[in-house]
Every structure is written in structure tokens, then in C-alpha cells.
């Protein structure tokens, strides 16, 4: 399961849902708000994952869904 904040994760949620499937994505607070201003941040299987770009995060999400 991938969890991202639609406001602070710096990730296009629609793009993420298309990439790994809507059933694998939850949105909401991940407890990292404003800690990362440019990086793509989210939780993959409960673990906080920080990547330099959205594309790197999407790749990590695909490999761990």
C-alpha cells in the first residue's frame, strides 16, 4: 500500500494511481508535512520513502506495490 499526502508529498496523486492502480493508493497525512519542500515523499508499505524526483518515487512504488 502506498500512502501520500495530496498537499505535501510533491507527487501527482492521479499519476500515481494510474501507475500502480487506484486500489494500491491511499491519500492523507503521512506525518512529514513541510519537512521536504522539493523531494517526493510518501509511505510505501508503512515505511517513509524520500526520493529526489516524482519519477524516482513512482519507480519505487511500482517495485513495491
PDB file of N, CA and C in Angstrom:
ATOM      1  N   UNK A   1       0.844  -1.173   0.000  1.00  0.00           N
ATOM      2  CA  UNK A   1       0.000   0.000   0.000  1.00  0.00           C
ATOM      3  C   UNK A   1       0.890   1.238   0.000  1.00  0.00           C
ATOM      4  N   UNK A   2       0.519   2.208  -0.810  1.00  0.00           N
ATOM      5  CA  UNK A   2       1.239   3.468  -0.918  1.00  0.00           C
ATOM      6  C   UNK A   2       0.355   4.556  -0.320  1.00  0.00           C
ATOM      7  N   UNK A   3       0.910   5.342   0.590  1.00  0.00           N
ATOM      8  CA  UNK A   3       0.157   6.443   1.188  1.00  0.00           C
ATOM      9  C   UNK A   3       0.918   7.741   0.940  1.00  0.00           C
ATOM     10  N   UNK A   4       0.225   8.717   0.380  1.00  0.00           N
ATOM     11  CA  UNK A   4       0.814  10.022   0.109  1.00  0.00           C
ATOM     12  C   UNK A   4      -0.149  11.116   0.554  1.00  0.00           C
ATOM     13  N   UNK A   5       0.420  12.266   0.866  1.00  0.00           N
ATOM     14  CA  UNK A   5      -0.384  13.439   1.194  1.00  0.00           C
ATOM     15  C   UNK A   5      -0.609  14.223  -0.096  1.00  0.00           C
ATOM     16  N   UNK A   6      -1.855  14.499  -0.456  1.00  0.00           N
ATOM     17  CA  UNK A   6      -2.110  15.222  -1.699  1.00  0.00           C
ATOM     18  C   UNK A   6      -1.598  16.662  -1.668  1.00  0.00           C
ATOM     19  N   UNK A   7      -1.255  17.171  -0.489  1.00  0.00           N
ATOM     20  CA  UNK A   7      -0.793  18.550  -0.360  1.00  0.00           C
ATOM     21  C   UNK A   7       0.721  18.663  -0.217  1.00  0.00           C
ATOM     22  N   UNK A   8       1.344  17.748   0.484  1.00  0.00           N
ATOM     23  CA  UNK A   8       2.752  17.924   0.863  1.00  0.00           C
ATOM     24  C   UNK A   8       3.724  16.905   0.272  1.00  0.00           C
ATOM     25  N   UNK A   9       3.237  15.865  -0.368  1.00  0.00           N
ATOM     26  CA  UNK A   9       4.134  14.805  -0.841  1.00  0.00           C
ATOM     27  C   UNK A   9       4.889  15.151  -2.119  1.00  0.00           C
ATOM     28  N   UNK A  10       4.478  16.221  -2.799  1.00  0.00           N
ATOM     29  CA  UNK A  10       5.096  16.610  -4.077  1.00  0.00           C
ATOM     30  C   UNK A  10       4.964  15.509  -5.129  1.00  0.00           C
ATOM     31  N   UNK A  11       3.812  14.834  -5.107  1.00  0.00           N
ATOM     32  CA  UNK A  11       3.528  13.747  -6.037  1.00  0.00           C
ATOM     33  C   UNK A  11       2.143  13.977  -6.642  1.00  0.00           C
ATOM     34  N   UNK A  12       2.027  13.791  -7.943  1.00  0.00           N
ATOM     35  CA  UNK A  12       0.742  13.875  -8.620  1.00  0.00           C
ATOM     36  C   UNK A  12      -0.022  12.590  -8.302  1.00  0.00           C
ATOM     37  N   UNK A  13      -1.047  12.703  -7.471  1.00  0.00           N
ATOM     38  CA  UNK A  13      -1.780  11.528  -6.996  1.00  0.00           C
ATOM     39  C   UNK A  13      -2.448  10.786  -8.151  1.00  0.00           C
ATOM     40  N   UNK A  14      -2.999  11.511  -9.118  1.00  0.00           N
ATOM     41  CA  UNK A  14      -3.642  10.856 -10.264  1.00  0.00           C
ATOM     42  C   UNK A  14      -2.631  10.042 -11.066  1.00  0.00           C
ATOM     43  N   UNK A  15      -1.450  10.590 -11.260  1.00  0.00           N
ATOM     44  CA  UNK A  15      -0.390   9.879 -11.979  1.00  0.00           C
ATOM     45  C   UNK A  15       0.031   8.621 -11.211  1.00  0.00           C
ATOM     46  N   UNK A  16       0.131   8.740  -9.890  1.00  0.00           N
ATOM     47  CA  UNK A  16       0.481   7.591  -9.049  1.00  0.00           C
ATOM     48  C   UNK A  16      -0.578   6.498  -9.167  1.00  0.00           C
ATOM     49  N   UNK A  17      -1.851   6.879  -9.109  1.00  0.00           N
ATOM     50  CA  UNK A  17      -2.940   5.902  -9.216  1.00  0.00           C
ATOM     51  C   UNK A  17      -2.931   5.196 -10.568  1.00  0.00           C
ATOM     52  N   UNK A  18      -2.630   5.936 -11.641  1.00  0.00           N
ATOM     53  CA  UNK A  18      -2.555   5.322 -12.970  1.00  0.00           C
ATOM     54  C   UNK A  18      -1.365   4.376 -13.078  1.00  0.00           C
ATOM     55  N   UNK A  19      -0.282   4.709 -12.393  1.00  0.00           N
ATOM     56  CA  UNK A  19       0.939   3.916 -12.467  1.00  0.00           C
ATOM     57  C   UNK A  19       0.826   2.593 -11.724  1.00  0.00           C
ATOM     58  N   UNK A  20       0.264   2.620 -10.503  1.00  0.00           N
ATOM     59  CA  UNK A  20       0.252   1.392  -9.693  1.00  0.00           C
ATOM     60  C   UNK A  20      -1.144   0.872  -9.379  1.00  0.00           C
ATOM     61  N   UNK A  21      -2.162   1.571  -9.828  1.00  0.00           N
ATOM     62  CA  UNK A  21      -3.529   1.126  -9.585  1.00  0.00           C
ATOM     63  C   UNK A  21      -4.145   1.849  -8.402  1.00  0.00           C
ATOM     64  N   UNK A  22      -5.341   2.341  -8.606  1.00  0.00           N
ATOM     65  CA  UNK A  22      -6.031   3.122  -7.577  1.00  0.00           C
ATOM     66  C   UNK A  22      -6.212   2.349  -6.276  1.00  0.00           C
ATOM     67  N   UNK A  23      -6.402   1.037  -6.387  1.00  0.00           N
ATOM     68  CA  UNK A  23      -6.616   0.213  -5.194  1.00  0.00           C
ATOM     69  C   UNK A  23      -5.374   0.116  -4.308  1.00  0.00           C
ATOM     70  N   UNK A  24      -4.225   0.515  -4.822  1.00  0.00           N
ATOM     71  CA  UNK A  24      -2.973   0.448  -4.063  1.00  0.00           C
ATOM     72  C   UNK A  24      -2.566   1.785  -3.457  1.00  0.00           C
ATOM     73  N   UNK A  25      -3.415   2.814  -3.609  1.00  0.00           N
ATOM     74  CA  UNK A  25      -3.055   4.164  -3.167  1.00  0.00           C
ATOM     75  C   UNK A  25      -4.071   4.677  -2.151  1.00  0.00           C
ATOM     76  N   UNK A  26      -3.551   5.225  -1.047  1.00  0.00           N
ATOM     77  CA  UNK A  26      -4.373   5.935  -0.073  1.00  0.00           C
ATOM     78  C   UNK A  26      -3.807   7.332   0.061  1.00  0.00           C
ATOM     79  N   UNK A  27      -4.682   8.298   0.272  1.00  0.00           N
ATOM     80  CA  UNK A  27      -4.214   9.661   0.477  1.00  0.00           C
ATOM     81  C   UNK A  27      -4.557  10.109   1.887  1.00  0.00           C
ATOM     82  N   UNK A  28      -3.726  10.971   2.413  1.00  0.00           N
ATOM     83  CA  UNK A  28      -3.922  11.506   3.754  1.00  0.00           C
ATOM     84  C   UNK A  28      -2.583  11.901   4.344  1.00  0.00           C
ATOM     85  N   UNK A  29      -2.622  12.404   5.546  1.00  0.00           N
ATOM     86  CA  UNK A  29      -1.407  12.863   6.213  1.00  0.00           C
ATOM     87  C   UNK A  29      -0.442  11.698   6.423  1.00  0.00           C
ATOM     88  N   UNK A  30       0.837  11.950   6.122  1.00  0.00           N
ATOM     89  CA  UNK A  30       1.872  10.929   6.344  1.00  0.00           C
ATOM     90  C   UNK A  30       2.831  11.352   7.450  1.00  0.00           C
ATOM     91  N   UNK A  31       2.553  12.485   8.093  1.00  0.00           N
ATOM     92  CA  UNK A  31       3.368  12.940   9.213  1.00  0.00           C
ATOM     93  C   UNK A  31       4.703  13.541   8.826  1.00  0.00           C
ATOM     94  N   UNK A  32       4.862  13.959   7.589  1.00  0.00           N
ATOM     95  CA  UNK A  32       6.123  14.555   7.147  1.00  0.00           C
ATOM     96  C   UNK A  32       5.886  15.917   6.506  1.00  0.00           C
ATOM     97  N   UNK A  33       4.773  16.530   6.825  1.00  0.00           N
ATOM     98  CA  UNK A  33       4.408  17.794   6.199  1.00  0.00           C
ATOM     99  C   UNK A  33       5.488  18.846   6.380  1.00  0.00           C
ATOM    100  N   UNK A  34       5.809  19.439   5.278  1.00  0.00           N
ATOM    101  CA  UNK A  34       6.733  20.563   5.213  1.00  0.00           C
ATOM    102  C   UNK A  34       8.176  20.213   5.561  1.00  0.00           C
ATOM    103  N   UNK A  35       8.463  18.984   5.890  1.00  0.00           N
ATOM    104  CA  UNK A  35       9.843  18.586   6.159  1.00  0.00           C
ATOM    105  C   UNK A  35      10.655  18.525   4.876  1.00  0.00           C
ATOM    106  N   UNK A  36       9.987  18.258   3.770  1.00  0.00           N
ATOM    107  CA  UNK A  36      10.657  18.093   2.483  1.00  0.00           C
ATOM    108  C   UNK A  36       9.973  18.998   1.468  1.00  0.00           C
ATOM    109  N   UNK A  37      10.645  20.062   1.048  1.00  0.00           N
ATOM    110  CA  UNK A  37       9.992  21.033   0.173  1.00  0.00           C
ATOM    111  C   UNK A  37      10.084  20.672  -1.304  1.00  0.00           C
ATOM    112  N   UNK A  38      11.100  19.921  -1.700  1.00  0.00           N
ATOM    113  CA  UNK A  38      11.281  19.595  -3.114  1.00  0.00           C
ATOM    114  C   UNK A  38      11.221  18.104  -3.399  1.00  0.00           C
ATOM    115  N   UNK A  39      11.556  17.291  -2.422  1.00  0.00           N
ATOM    116  CA  UNK A  39      11.602  15.847  -2.624  1.00  0.00           C
ATOM    117  C   UNK A  39      10.195  15.254  -2.708  1.00  0.00           C
ATOM    118  N   UNK A  40      10.110  14.105  -3.357  1.00  0.00           N
ATOM    119  CA  UNK A  40       8.864  13.341  -3.420  1.00  0.00           C
ATOM    120  C   UNK A  40       8.850  12.402  -2.218  1.00  0.00           C
ATOM    121  N   UNK A  41       7.797  12.494  -1.404  1.00  0.00           N
ATOM    122  CA  UNK A  41       7.760  11.788  -0.130  1.00  0.00           C
ATOM    123  C   UNK A  41       6.444  11.033   0.006  1.00  0.00           C
ATOM    124  N   UNK A  42       6.521   9.820   0.510  1.00  0.00           N
ATOM    125  CA  UNK A  42       5.330   9.041   0.782  1.00  0.00           C
ATOM    126  C   UNK A  42       5.690   7.814   1.586  1.00  0.00           C
ATOM    127  N   UNK A  43       4.679   7.055   1.952  1.00  0.00           N
ATOM    128  CA  UNK A  43       4.912   5.815   2.687  1.00  0.00           C
ATOM    129  C   UNK A  43       4.612   4.641   1.764  1.00  0.00           C
ATOM    130  N   UNK A  44       5.585   3.761   1.648  1.00  0.00           N
ATOM    131  CA  UNK A  44       5.436   2.540   0.870  1.00  0.00           C
ATOM    132  C   UNK A  44       5.473   1.389   1.856  1.00  0.00           C
ATOM    133  N   UNK A  45       4.361   0.669   1.964  1.00  0.00           N
ATOM    134  CA  UNK A  45       4.226  -0.425   2.926  1.00  0.00           C
ATOM    135  C   UNK A  45       4.586   0.019   4.338  1.00  0.00           C
ATOM    136  N   UNK A  46       4.147   1.228   4.714  1.00  0.00           N
ATOM    137  CA  UNK A  46       4.342   1.742   6.060  1.00  0.00           C
ATOM    138  C   UNK A  46       5.683   2.400   6.328  1.00  0.00           C
ATOM    139  N   UNK A  47       6.590   2.355   5.377  1.00  0.00           N
ATOM    140  CA  UNK A  47       7.926   2.926   5.554  1.00  0.00           C
ATOM    141  C   UNK A  47       8.039   4.241   4.785  1.00  0.00           C
ATOM    142  N   UNK A  48       8.527   5.290   5.456  1.00  0.00           N
ATOM    143  CA  UNK A  48       8.697   6.584   4.811  1.00  0.00           C
ATOM    144  C   UNK A  48       9.773   6.488   3.743  1.00  0.00           C
ATOM    145  N   UNK A  49       9.431   6.898   2.521  1.00  0.00           N
ATOM    146  CA  UNK A  49      10.361   6.852   1.391  1.00  0.00           C
ATOM    147  C   UNK A  49      10.521   8.270   0.849  1.00  0.00           C
ATOM    148  N   UNK A  50      11.765   8.692   0.679  1.00  0.00           N
ATOM    149  CA  UNK A  50      12.083  10.027   0.190  1.00  0.00           C
ATOM    150  C   UNK A  50      12.924   9.880  -1.069  1.00  0.00           C
ATOM    151  N   UNK A  51      12.441  10.434  -2.166  1.00  0.00           N
ATOM    152  CA  UNK A  51      13.168  10.387  -3.439  1.00  0.00           C
ATOM    153  C   UNK A  51      13.356  11.810  -3.952  1.00  0.00           C
ATOM    154  N   UNK A  52      14.376  12.019  -4.745  1.00  0.00           N
ATOM    155  CA  UNK A  52      14.678  13.354  -5.252  1.00  0.00           C
ATOM    156  C   UNK A  52      13.652  13.842  -6.273  1.00  0.00           C
ATOM    157  N   UNK A  53      13.032  12.915  -7.014  1.00  0.00           N
ATOM    158  CA  UNK A  53      12.056  13.313  -8.028  1.00  0.00           C
ATOM    159  C   UNK A  53      10.796  12.462  -7.921  1.00  0.00           C
ATOM    160  N   UNK A  54       9.728  12.970  -8.508  1.00  0.00           N
ATOM    161  CA  UNK A  54       8.475  12.225  -8.554  1.00  0.00           C
ATOM    162  C   UNK A  54       8.655  10.922  -9.340  1.00  0.00           C
ATOM    163  N   UNK A  55       9.389  10.972 -10.445  1.00  0.00           N
ATOM    164  CA  UNK A  55       9.605   9.769 -11.253  1.00  0.00           C
ATOM    165  C   UNK A  55      10.334   8.683 -10.469  1.00  0.00           C
ATOM    166  N   UNK A  56      11.311   9.067  -9.649  1.00  0.00           N
ATOM    167  CA  UNK A  56      12.021   8.087  -8.818  1.00  0.00           C
ATOM    168  C   UNK A  56      11.074   7.465  -7.796  1.00  0.00           C
ATOM    169  N   UNK A  57      10.174   8.281  -7.227  1.00  0.00           N
ATOM    170  CA  UNK A  57       9.209   7.749  -6.270  1.00  0.00           C
ATOM    171  C   UNK A  57       8.243   6.791  -6.960  1.00  0.00           C
ATOM    172  N   UNK A  58       7.770   7.159  -8.153  1.00  0.00           N
ATOM    173  CA  UNK A  58       6.855   6.285  -8.893  1.00  0.00           C
ATOM    174  C   UNK A  58       7.515   4.948  -9.204  1.00  0.00           C
ATOM    175  N   UNK A  59       8.781   4.960  -9.552  1.00  0.00           N
ATOM    176  CA  UNK A  59       9.514   3.720  -9.832  1.00  0.00           C
ATOM    177  C   UNK A  59       9.614   2.861  -8.569  1.00  0.00           C
ATOM    178  N   UNK A  60       9.916   3.490  -7.441  1.00  0.00           N
ATOM    179  CA  UNK A  60       9.990   2.759  -6.174  1.00  0.00           C
ATOM    180  C   UNK A  60       8.623   2.180  -5.808  1.00  0.00           C
ATOM    181  N   UNK A  61       7.567   2.937  -6.060  1.00  0.00           N
ATOM    182  CA  UNK A  61       6.215   2.465  -5.767  1.00  0.00           C
ATOM    183  C   UNK A  61       5.857   1.266  -6.642  1.00  0.00           C
ATOM    184  N   UNK A  62       6.225   1.322  -7.927  1.00  0.00           N
ATOM    185  CA  UNK A  62       5.951   0.194  -8.835  1.00  0.00           C
ATOM    186  C   UNK A  62       6.654  -1.070  -8.368  1.00  0.00           C
ATOM    187  N   UNK A  63       7.863  -0.925  -7.875  1.00  0.00           N
ATOM    188  CA  UNK A  63       8.658  -2.078  -7.450  1.00  0.00           C
ATOM    189  C   UNK A  63       8.218  -2.648  -6.114  1.00  0.00           C
ATOM    190  N   UNK A  64       7.374  -1.936  -5.374  1.00  0.00           N
ATOM    191  CA  UNK A  64       7.000  -2.372  -4.030  1.00  0.00           C
ATOM    192  C   UNK A  64       5.505  -2.459  -3.792  1.00  0.00           C
ATOM    193  N   UNK A  65       4.704  -2.425  -4.833  1.00  0.00           N
ATOM    194  CA  UNK A  65       3.250  -2.429  -4.597  1.00  0.00           C
ATOM    195  C   UNK A  65       2.730  -3.769  -4.147  1.00  0.00           C
TER     196      UNK A  65
END
